[in-house]
Coordinates of C-alpha atoms and ligand atoms in Angstrom, one line a residue:
Chain S
M258 CA 101.8 79.0 57.9
T259 CA 102.7 80.3 54.7
E260 CA 105.4 82.4 55.0
M261 CA 107.3 78.4 55.6
N262 CA 105.9 76.6 53.3
A263 CA 106.3 78.0 50.5
P264 CA 108.9 78.2 49.2
P265 CA 110.7 76.1 51.4
Q266 CA 114.4 78.0 51.9
P267 CA 117.8 76.5 52.2
T268 CA 118.9 77.2 55.0
I269 CA 116.1 77.3 58.5
V270 CA 118.5 79.4 61.2
E271 CA 120.8 80.9 60.3
L272 CA 123.2 83.0 63.6
I273 CA 126.3 85.5 62.8
K274 CA 127.5 86.5 66.0
V275 CA 125.3 85.6 68.4
S276 CA 126.2 86.7 72.1
K277 CA 124.3 85.7 76.1
N278 CA 125.0 87.7 78.5
Y279 CA 123.2 87.1 81.4
P280 CA 123.4 90.5 83.7
P281 CA 126.0 90.5 85.8
D282 CA 128.9 88.9 84.2
V283 CA 127.7 85.2 83.2
I284 CA 128.7 85.3 79.2
A285 CA 126.5 81.5 78.0
L286 CA 126.6 82.3 74.1
A287 CA 130.1 84.6 72.9
D288 CA 129.9 84.8 69.0
V289 CA 128.1 81.9 68.1
S290 CA 127.4 81.7 63.9
L291 CA 125.5 79.3 62.7
T292 CA 123.4 77.4 60.1
V293 CA 121.5 75.2 59.7
E294 CA 120.5 73.5 56.3
T295 CA 116.2 73.0 56.7
G296 CA 115.8 69.1 56.6
E297 CA 118.8 68.9 58.6
M298 CA 118.9 66.5 61.8
F299 CA 121.8 68.7 63.9
F300 CA 123.2 67.4 67.0
L301 CA 124.3 70.5 69.5
I302 CA 126.9 69.0 72.4
G303 CA 129.1 69.9 75.2
K304 CA 129.8 70.1 78.9
S305 CA 127.0 71.3 81.4
G306 CA 126.7 74.8 81.0
A307 CA 128.5 75.2 77.4
G308 CA 125.5 77.2 76.7
K309 CA 123.3 74.4 74.8
T310 CA 120.0 75.4 75.8
T311 CA 121.1 78.5 75.8
L312 CA 121.5 78.8 72.5
L313 CA 118.1 76.6 71.9
K314 CA 116.1 79.4 73.2
L315 CA 117.7 82.0 71.2
I316 CA 116.1 80.5 68.6
C317 CA 113.3 80.1 69.5
N318 CA 112.3 83.4 70.9
M319 CA 112.0 82.3 74.5
E320 CA 114.9 84.8 75.1
T321 CA 116.6 87.6 73.4
P322 CA 120.5 87.9 72.1
S323 CA 122.5 90.4 73.7
N324 CA 125.2 90.7 70.3
G325 CA 124.2 89.5 66.9
L326 CA 121.0 87.9 64.3
I327 CA 119.3 85.6 64.3
E328 CA 116.9 84.7 61.3
V329 CA 114.4 81.7 61.3
A330 CA 112.1 80.6 58.0
G331 CA 113.9 83.8 56.8
Q332 CA 112.9 86.5 59.4
N333 CA 114.6 88.5 63.0
I334 CA 112.4 86.3 64.6
H335 CA 113.2 88.6 67.8
R336 CA 111.9 91.4 65.9
L337 CA 108.3 89.9 65.0
K338 CA 105.6 90.6 67.4
G339 CA 101.9 89.8 67.9
K340 CA 100.0 87.8 64.7
K341 CA 103.3 87.1 63.4
L342 CA 105.9 85.8 66.0
A343 CA 102.4 84.0 66.9
R344 CA 102.8 82.0 63.5
L345 CA 105.8 81.5 63.6
R346 CA 105.7 79.5 66.8
Q347 CA 103.2 77.5 65.8
K348 CA 106.1 76.5 63.5
I349 CA 108.3 75.4 65.9
G350 CA 108.0 73.2 68.0
V351 CA 110.2 72.6 71.0
A352 CA 111.0 70.2 74.0
Y353 CA 112.2 71.8 76.5
Q354 CA 114.8 70.9 79.6
D355 CA 113.1 71.6 82.2
F356 CA 109.3 69.9 80.2
K357 CA 106.9 72.7 80.9
L358 CA 104.1 70.8 81.5
L359 CA 101.2 71.5 83.2
T360 CA 101.8 69.3 86.1
D361 CA 97.5 69.4 87.0
R362 CA 96.2 68.7 83.6
T363 CA 96.0 65.0 82.0
V364 CA 98.7 63.3 79.3
A365 CA 96.3 64.2 76.3
E366 CA 95.0 67.7 77.2
N367 CA 98.8 68.4 77.1
I368 CA 100.3 66.9 73.9
A369 CA 96.4 69.0 72.7
I370 CA 98.0 72.3 73.6
S371 CA 100.4 72.9 71.0
M372 CA 97.9 72.1 68.2
E373 CA 94.4 73.9 69.8
V374 CA 96.6 77.7 69.1
S375 CA 96.3 76.5 65.2
Y376 CA 92.8 76.1 65.7
K377 CA 92.7 72.3 64.9
K378 CA 89.4 69.8 64.9
P379 CA 89.0 68.1 68.0
P380 CA 88.8 64.6 66.4
V381 CA 92.4 65.4 64.6
I382 CA 93.6 66.6 67.8
S383 CA 92.8 63.3 69.8
K384 CA 93.3 60.8 66.9
R385 CA 97.5 62.4 66.9
V386 CA 97.1 61.6 70.5
K387 CA 96.7 58.6 70.4
D388 CA 99.2 57.7 67.0
L389 CA 101.9 59.6 69.0
L390 CA 101.1 58.3 72.7
A391 CA 101.7 54.3 71.1
Q392 CA 104.4 55.5 69.3
L393 CA 105.9 57.0 72.0
E394 CA 104.8 53.7 74.5
L395 CA 102.4 55.6 76.3
S396 CA 99.0 54.7 75.8
D397 CA 98.2 53.7 78.9
K398 CA 98.7 57.4 80.6
H399 CA 96.5 58.6 77.8
D400 CA 93.9 60.2 81.0
A401 CA 96.9 60.5 83.3
I402 CA 97.5 63.5 85.1
T403 CA 100.7 64.9 84.2
G404 CA 102.9 65.4 87.3
E405 CA 102.2 61.9 88.9
L406 CA 104.5 59.8 86.0
S407 CA 107.7 59.1 85.8
R408 CA 110.7 62.0 84.8
G409 CA 111.0 59.9 81.4
E410 CA 107.2 59.4 81.5
Q411 CA 107.4 63.4 81.5
Q412 CA 109.6 63.6 79.4
R413 CA 107.9 61.6 76.4
V414 CA 104.6 63.3 76.9
T415 CA 107.0 67.0 76.1
L416 CA 108.7 65.4 73.3
A417 CA 105.2 64.4 71.8
R418 CA 104.1 67.4 72.2
A419 CA 106.6 69.4 70.1
V420 CA 105.5 67.1 67.3
A421 CA 102.5 67.3 67.5
N422 CA 101.3 70.2 65.5
S423 CA 104.0 69.0 62.6
P424 CA 105.8 71.5 62.6
T425 CA 108.1 73.1 60.5
L426 CA 111.6 73.4 63.4
I427 CA 111.8 70.8 66.5
L428 CA 113.6 71.7 68.8
V429 CA 114.9 69.1 71.2
D430 CA 117.3 69.8 74.5
E431 CA 117.7 66.4 76.4
P432 CA 115.5 63.9 75.2
T433 CA 116.8 61.0 75.9
G434 CA 118.6 61.9 79.5
N435 CA 115.6 59.6 81.6
L436 CA 115.5 57.2 79.1
D437 CA 117.2 53.2 78.7
A438 CA 118.4 52.4 75.6
A439 CA 115.0 50.5 74.1
T440 CA 112.2 54.2 74.9
T441 CA 116.2 55.9 73.7
E442 CA 115.2 54.3 70.0
K443 CA 111.6 54.6 70.2
V444 CA 112.4 58.5 71.0
M445 CA 115.0 58.3 68.1
N446 CA 112.7 56.9 65.3
L447 CA 110.0 59.5 66.0
L448 CA 112.8 62.1 65.3
N449 CA 113.7 60.9 62.5
K450 CA 109.7 60.0 61.3
C451 CA 109.4 63.8 61.2
K452 CA 113.0 64.9 59.3
S453 CA 111.6 61.9 56.7
S454 CA 108.7 64.6 56.0
G455 CA 110.3 67.2 55.7
A456 CA 111.2 69.0 59.1
T457 CA 114.4 70.8 60.2
I458 CA 115.3 69.2 64.2
I459 CA 118.0 70.6 66.5
I460 CA 119.6 68.1 69.3
A461 CA 120.5 69.2 72.1
T462 CA 122.6 66.3 74.1
H463 CA 125.2 64.8 76.1
D464 CA 123.9 61.2 74.9
D465 CA 126.3 60.5 72.6
S466 CA 124.8 57.1 71.4
L467 CA 122.2 59.4 69.7
Y468 CA 124.5 60.3 67.4
R469 CA 128.1 58.2 67.4
H470 CA 127.1 56.2 64.1
T471 CA 125.3 59.1 62.5
D472 CA 126.3 61.4 59.6
H473 CA 124.0 64.2 60.9
R474 CA 126.8 67.4 61.8
I475 CA 127.4 68.4 65.5
M476 CA 128.2 71.3 67.2
E477 CA 130.1 70.9 69.8
L478 CA 129.9 74.0 72.3
C479 CA 132.6 74.9 75.3
R480 CA 132.3 77.1 77.0
G481 CA 129.2 79.5 75.2
K482 CA 132.0 79.3 72.7
I483 CA 132.6 76.8 69.4
R484 CA 134.8 74.5 70.2
R485 CA 133.8 72.5 66.6
V486 CA 132.1 72.1 63.8
N487 CA 132.1 68.7 61.9
G488 CA 130.2 65.3 60.4
G489 CA 129.5 62.9 62.4
L490 CA 132.0 59.9 62.2
Q491 CA 134.9 62.5 62.9
A492 CA 133.7 63.6 65.7
Chain E
M281 CA 83.8 79.5 63.8
N282 CA 87.5 77.2 65.9
F283 CA 88.7 80.6 66.9
W284 CA 85.5 81.1 68.8
F285 CA 85.1 77.2 69.3
A286 CA 89.1 77.2 71.8
V287 CA 87.8 80.6 73.5
L288 CA 84.4 79.0 74.7
R289 CA 86.7 75.5 75.5
Q290 CA 89.0 77.8 77.1
M291 CA 86.6 80.2 79.5
G292 CA 85.0 76.7 80.6
R293 CA 88.9 75.4 81.9
N294 CA 88.8 79.9 83.9
L295 CA 85.0 78.9 85.5
R296 CA 85.3 75.0 86.3
Q297 CA 88.9 76.5 88.2
T298 CA 88.2 79.7 89.7
W299 CA 84.0 79.3 90.3
A300 CA 84.2 80.5 93.7
S301 CA 86.0 83.3 93.0
Q302 CA 83.7 83.9 89.6
C303 CA 80.4 84.2 91.7
M304 CA 81.4 86.6 94.9
T305 CA 82.5 89.0 92.2
L306 CA 79.0 88.3 90.4
L307 CA 77.9 89.2 93.7
T308 CA 79.7 92.0 94.3
V309 CA 79.0 92.7 91.6
S310 CA 74.8 93.0 91.0
L311 CA 75.0 94.6 94.4
S312 CA 76.9 97.7 93.5
V313 CA 74.3 97.9 90.4
L314 CA 71.5 97.5 93.2
I315 CA 72.5 99.9 95.1
F316 CA 73.3 102.1 92.6
A317 CA 70.2 100.8 90.4
F318 CA 68.1 102.3 93.5
F319 CA 69.2 105.6 94.5
Y320 CA 69.1 106.4 90.8
L321 CA 65.4 104.8 91.0
I322 CA 64.6 107.3 93.8
Y323 CA 66.7 110.6 91.6
T324 CA 64.5 110.0 88.4
N325 CA 61.5 109.5 90.7
M326 CA 61.8 112.4 92.3
L327 CA 62.6 114.6 89.7
N328 CA 60.0 112.9 87.5
A329 CA 58.0 114.7 90.9
G330 CA 59.4 118.2 91.2
D331 CA 58.6 118.5 87.7
K332 CA 55.2 118.3 88.3
L333 CA 55.2 120.6 91.7
G334 CA 57.0 122.8 89.0
D335 CA 54.2 122.7 87.0
D336 CA 52.4 124.6 89.8
L337 CA 55.3 126.3 90.6
R338 CA 54.8 130.5 89.9
L339 CA 55.5 133.4 91.8
I340 CA 53.1 135.2 92.2
V341 CA 54.2 139.5 92.8
Y342 CA 51.9 141.6 94.4
L343 CA 52.2 145.2 93.8
Q344 CA 51.8 148.5 95.3
D345 CA 50.2 150.0 92.3
E346 CA 48.1 148.9 88.9
P347 CA 50.7 149.0 86.5
G348 CA 50.6 151.0 82.8
P349 CA 51.3 149.3 79.5
E350 CA 54.9 151.4 80.0
M351 CA 55.5 150.0 83.5
Q352 CA 54.2 146.7 82.3
E353 CA 57.4 146.8 80.1
Q354 CA 59.4 147.6 82.0
L355 CA 58.1 145.1 84.6
R356 CA 58.9 142.4 82.2
R357 CA 62.1 143.4 81.0
K358 CA 63.2 143.6 84.5
I359 CA 62.0 139.6 84.8
T360 CA 63.5 138.9 82.4
D361 CA 66.9 140.3 82.7
F362 CA 67.3 137.7 85.8
D363 CA 66.2 134.9 84.2
Q364 CA 63.7 133.9 80.7
V365 CA 60.8 132.2 82.6
Q366 CA 58.3 130.5 80.9
E367 CA 55.5 132.9 81.2
I368 CA 54.4 136.8 82.9
K369 CA 50.5 137.2 83.5
F370 CA 49.3 140.4 84.9
I371 CA 46.0 140.4 87.0
S372 CA 44.8 144.1 87.6
R373 CA 42.8 144.3 90.7
A374 CA 39.5 143.4 88.7
Q375 CA 40.9 140.3 87.2
A376 CA 41.4 139.1 90.8
Y377 CA 38.1 140.1 92.5
E378 CA 36.7 138.4 89.4
R379 CA 38.8 135.2 90.6
F380 CA 38.2 135.4 93.9
A381 CA 34.8 135.5 93.5
K382 CA 34.5 132.7 91.5
Q383 CA 36.9 130.9 93.8
L384 CA 34.1 131.9 97.0
G385 CA 31.1 130.0 94.4
Q386 CA 28.0 130.3 95.8
N387 CA 29.0 132.4 99.1
K388 CA 30.3 134.7 96.9
D389 CA 27.6 137.2 98.2
V390 CA 30.0 138.5 101.5
L391 CA 32.2 140.4 98.8
E392 CA 29.2 142.3 97.9
D393 CA 29.8 145.4 100.2
M394 CA 33.1 145.7 99.1
P395 CA 34.6 147.8 96.7
T396 CA 35.9 145.4 93.8
D397 CA 39.2 147.0 94.5
F398 CA 40.1 145.8 97.5
L399 CA 42.6 143.1 96.0
P400 CA 45.8 144.6 95.6
P401 CA 46.9 144.1 91.6
S402 CA 49.5 141.3 90.5
I403 CA 52.3 139.3 88.0
E404 CA 52.4 135.8 88.0
V405 CA 55.8 134.5 87.0
T406 CA 56.1 131.2 85.9
P407 CA 59.0 130.2 86.4
L408 CA 61.0 127.7 83.1
K409 CA 61.0 124.2 84.2
T410 CA 64.6 123.2 84.5
L411 CA 65.8 121.6 87.7
R412 CA 68.0 124.7 87.0
S413 CA 65.8 127.5 87.1
L414 CA 63.6 125.5 90.0
N415 CA 66.6 125.8 91.9
R416 CA 67.2 129.6 91.5
V417 CA 64.0 130.3 93.3
K418 CA 64.4 131.2 96.2
L419 CA 67.3 133.6 94.5
F420 CA 65.0 134.8 91.7
S421 CA 61.8 136.0 94.7
E422 CA 64.3 138.0 96.1
Y423 CA 65.6 139.9 93.4
L424 CA 61.6 140.3 93.0
S425 CA 61.2 141.9 95.8
K426 CA 63.1 144.0 95.6
L427 CA 61.6 145.9 92.4
P428 CA 60.5 149.1 93.9
V429 CA 56.5 148.2 93.0
T430 CA 56.4 145.3 95.2
L431 CA 54.5 144.8 97.9
K432 CA 55.5 141.0 98.7
V433 CA 56.5 137.8 96.7
Q434 CA 54.5 134.6 97.5
Y435 CA 55.4 131.0 96.5
G436 CA 55.7 128.0 98.6
Q437 CA 59.0 129.2 99.8
D438 CA 59.2 126.4 101.9
W439 CA 57.8 123.0 100.6
V440 CA 60.0 124.2 97.1
E441 CA 62.9 124.8 99.2
R442 CA 63.6 121.5 101.4
F443 CA 62.4 119.1 98.0
F444 CA 65.1 121.1 96.3
Y445 CA 67.6 120.3 98.7
F446 CA 66.6 117.3 98.6
I447 CA 67.0 116.3 95.4
R448 CA 70.1 118.0 95.8
L449 CA 71.2 115.6 98.3
L450 CA 70.3 112.4 96.2
S451 CA 72.0 112.9 93.0
I452 CA 74.9 113.4 95.3
V453 CA 74.3 110.1 96.4
V454 CA 73.8 108.8 92.9
I455 CA 77.0 110.1 91.9
L456 CA 78.6 108.9 95.1
S457 CA 76.5 104.7 94.1
G458 CA 77.7 105.2 90.4
S459 CA 81.4 106.1 91.5
L460 CA 81.3 103.3 93.9
L461 CA 79.2 101.0 90.8
I462 CA 82.3 101.7 88.4
L463 CA 84.9 101.3 90.7
T464 CA 83.9 97.8 92.7
T465 CA 83.5 97.0 89.0
V466 CA 86.5 97.7 87.2
F467 CA 88.5 97.0 90.3
M468 CA 87.0 93.6 91.9
V469 CA 86.4 92.4 88.2
A470 CA 90.1 93.4 87.4
Y471 CA 91.1 91.8 90.3
T472 CA 89.1 88.1 90.0
I473 CA 90.6 88.2 86.6
R474 CA 94.5 88.9 88.3
L475 CA 93.6 86.1 90.6
T476 CA 92.4 83.5 87.8
I477 CA 95.9 84.8 85.4
M478 CA 98.5 84.3 88.8
G479 CA 96.8 81.2 88.8
R480 CA 97.8 79.8 85.6
Q481 CA 100.7 81.9 84.5
A482 CA 102.1 78.3 83.4
E483 CA 99.6 77.6 81.2
L484 CA 99.3 81.0 80.0
E485 CA 103.5 80.8 79.5
L486 CA 103.2 78.0 77.6
L487 CA 100.2 78.6 75.2
R488 CA 102.4 81.9 73.8
L489 CA 105.6 79.6 73.8
V490 CA 103.7 77.0 71.4
G491 CA 102.1 80.2 69.4
A492 CA 98.6 81.1 71.0
T493 CA 97.9 84.9 69.7
N494 CA 97.6 87.8 72.0
D495 CA 93.5 87.3 71.2
Y496 CA 93.4 83.9 72.0
I497 CA 94.8 83.8 75.3
R498 CA 93.1 87.8 75.5
T499 CA 89.2 86.6 74.4
P500 CA 88.5 84.0 76.7
F501 CA 89.1 86.8 79.8
M502 CA 87.3 89.6 78.0
L503 CA 84.7 87.1 76.9
E504 CA 84.7 86.2 81.0
G505 CA 84.7 90.0 82.6
L506 CA 81.7 90.4 79.9
M507 CA 80.0 88.1 81.4
Q508 CA 80.2 89.3 84.7
G509 CA 78.9 92.5 83.4
F510 CA 76.4 90.7 81.5
F511 CA 74.9 88.7 84.8
G512 CA 75.8 91.4 87.7
S513 CA 73.8 94.0 86.4
T514 CA 70.5 91.7 85.1
F515 CA 70.7 89.6 88.6
G516 CA 71.5 93.2 90.7
L517 CA 68.3 94.7 88.3
V518 CA 66.2 91.9 88.7
S519 CA 66.2 92.3 92.4
L520 CA 65.4 96.1 92.2
Y521 CA 62.6 95.5 90.1
S522 CA 61.7 92.4 92.9
L523 CA 62.3 94.9 96.0
Y524 CA 59.7 97.8 93.9
Q525 CA 57.2 94.6 93.1
W526 CA 57.0 94.4 96.9
I527 CA 56.6 98.0 98.2
K528 CA 54.8 98.9 95.8
I529 CA 52.1 95.7 96.7
R530 CA 52.8 96.1 100.1
F531 CA 52.2 100.3 100.3
S532 CA 49.4 99.8 97.6
G533 CA 46.4 102.7 97.5
P534 CA 47.3 106.1 98.7
G535 CA 50.2 106.8 100.0
I536 CA 53.5 108.7 99.2
L537 CA 54.4 105.8 96.2
Y538 CA 51.1 107.4 94.7
L539 CA 51.8 111.0 95.6
F540 CA 54.6 110.6 93.3
N541 CA 53.2 107.8 90.8
F542 CA 56.2 105.9 91.4
T543 CA 57.8 104.1 88.3
F544 CA 60.4 101.5 87.9
F545 CA 62.6 102.3 85.2
T546 CA 62.5 102.2 81.4
P547 CA 63.8 99.9 78.7
D548 CA 66.3 102.2 77.3
T549 CA 67.2 102.9 80.7
I550 CA 67.5 99.0 81.7
V551 CA 69.4 98.6 78.8
L552 CA 72.2 101.5 79.0
I553 CA 72.6 99.6 82.5
I554 CA 73.6 97.4 81.4
I555 CA 75.7 98.0 79.3
A556 CA 77.2 100.6 81.3
S557 CA 78.1 97.6 82.7
I558 CA 79.1 95.0 80.4
L559 CA 81.6 98.1 79.4
L560 CA 82.9 98.6 82.5
C561 CA 83.4 95.2 83.4
T562 CA 84.8 94.4 80.0
V563 CA 87.0 97.2 80.2
G564 CA 88.7 96.0 84.0
S565 CA 89.6 92.8 82.2
Y566 CA 91.1 93.9 79.5
M567 CA 93.2 96.0 81.7
S568 CA 94.4 92.7 83.6
M569 CA 94.9 90.9 80.4
Q570 CA 96.8 94.2 78.9
K571 CA 98.8 93.9 82.5
F572 CA 99.2 90.8 81.6
L573 CA 100.4 90.3 77.9
R574 CA 103.0 93.2 78.0
I575 CA 105.5 90.8 80.9
Ligands
LIG969 N1 118.6 82.2 83.1 C1 119.8 82.5 83.7 N2 120.6 83.3 84.5 C2 121.0 83.6 84.5 N3 122.1 82.3 84.2 C3 122.1 81.4 83.2 C4 120.0 81.5 83.3 N4 120.5 80.9 82.4 C5 121.5 80.1 81.8 N5 123.0 80.7 83.0 C6 123.9 80.1 82.2 O1 124.1 80.1 81.4 C7 125.4 79.0 81.3 C8 124.9 78.6 80.0 O2 124.0 77.8 80.5 P1 123.1 76.4 79.3 O3 121.9 75.9 79.7 O4 123.0 77.0 78.6 O5 123.7 74.9 79.6 P2 123.7 73.6 78.9 O6 124.5 73.6 78.4 O7 122.2 73.7 78.8 O8 123.8 73.2 80.6 P3 123.3 71.7 80.6 O9 123.9 70.4 79.5 O10 123.8 71.3 81.8 O11 121.6 71.6 80.3 C9 125.6 78.5 82.5 O12 126.6 78.6 82.7 C10 124.2 78.8 82.9 O13 124.3 78.9 85.2
LIG970 MG1 120.7 72.2 78.6

C-alpha cells in the first residue's frame, strides 16, 4: 500500500525494449518501449494477435518478459517476490480477456475476492459490491451463479472485480467486446470515475468508439511491434 | 485479526466443498493412531511388567567350595567384567542352611539330622534393571557357568527368555505400526489437501493474481492439516480408551490384566501422541502446499 501512494510517481509503468517470445517461435512482442504516466488513460489497439494481451500480462507479472525491463511504480515487477509482489498486485486491478471468474460462485463472491485478500471488513466489502453492481446495471445478479450469466454480464463482473479494491493501476483487456452501446457507456463511466479518483488505466480494445472522441494517448501494435503512438484525434 | 477472519472463512469454504474426503482422512488418521496406540499401550505395559519381574530376577551361582575373601574379590571382578550389575551377594553354607531352615518354618525339625553344611555356597547376582541387561541374562548365565568354581547357575530360564522374546517382538510391531502411522497421516493428509488444491486450482491461481500473500493461501490448508491431526488422534485415543475400559470391566478380577496391573497411558504420553499427530498432519499439508506454491 505504501509504495504506491506516497510519494506519487510521475510514471507508473515503464517498459524498455521488452520482448516476449513463446516457444517454439512465436514472437508476441518485439522491442516495445513505453511510458505510462500516473493518472493517465491509455489505449492499446491493434489487430487480433498483435500482442495486446501479452503486453498487459507482462505488466501484471502473469508472464515474464524474454528480454527487457518492466517497472511498475518504480519497481522491477519481475524481481519482486512474496509479500512485496502480493502487495503490489493488490494495487493492480486486471480485467482479463478470458474473465478468470469462479464460475461456481455467486457474482458478489467473485467481486469480493479482490477486497478480501487485502483484509477489507465484510460490511465495507458488501457495500462496495452493491455499489459497483448498481453502476454496471447488474444489481439483480448479486446472488446469481456467475457461470450462468451471459458473456456480456460476465465481462462486467470481471471489470467490477478489477476496480473493486480501488487499485492505482487498472488493466482492462477488451472491456466492451460483448456489450451494446448503452452498456458500453456505463462501463466507460465507471472507468472514468476511477481515473478521476487518481487511477491509471490501460485499456486494450478493438472498439474505436471508446477513444475516437477523446484526447487520450493511443498505441497501436502490429505483430508485436509498435506501429504508432499519438494523441487520440489524429488516429 | 482480519487475517484470521479471512483464514477461517477460507477454511469454511474448503470444508464445505470437500467434507467427504476430509471425513475419510479423519477416519484414516484416527484408525492409524488407534492401531499404533494399541500396540504401544501393550508394549509399555509389558515393559512395566518386565520391570516388576526383573525385580525378582536374580542369577544364583552355586559354587563348589566356600570362597575365601581373596577369591570373593576375584569373582566379584570376574562378574563385573561381563557387565555392570546391581548387586553381588555371597551366601555361605551356614547362611544357606539358616535361610532354608527359615523357609521350612515349623517343619524345620526334618533338618535335625542333617549336617549344617549340606547346602552349597552360592553367589546371588542381581543384574541391572535395564532391558538391555535383562535381555542378556542368558549370555550372562552362560558366562557365569564357565567360571572354574561354578557348580551350576540357576534363574527362571524359560519364562525370562520367552518374555523378552515377546517384548522384542512387540517392539518391532510398535515400530511397524508407528511407521504406518507416520506414512498414513502424512500421505493421506497430503493427498486430501492435494485433492482440494486441484479442485480449486482456478481459485488459488486467481488469489495469487489479485495479490493474496502465500500465508493467506497456505494458512487455511495448514490449519486444516492441524485439525485433522488433532481430531484424528483424539478420536483414535478416545476409541482406545473405550476399548480399554470395556476390557477392564469385562475381564475384571484376578486375571492376566490383574497380574500385569494394566494401566492406560499417562497424560504426558497422551499429549505427546496428539502433538506428534498434529505435527505429522501439518507437515503433510505443508508439503502439498509448497508443491503448489512453487509452480
Ligand atoms: N501462451 C501462449 N503460447 C504461445 N503463443 C501465444 C501464447 N499467448 C499468446 N500467444 C501468441 O502471441 C501472439 C499475441 O497474442 P495476444 O493474445 O497478445 O494477442 P491480442 O492482441 O491480445 O489479440 P486479441 O485482440 O485477439 O485478443 C499471438 O500470435 C498468439 O498466438
Ligand atoms: Mg487479447
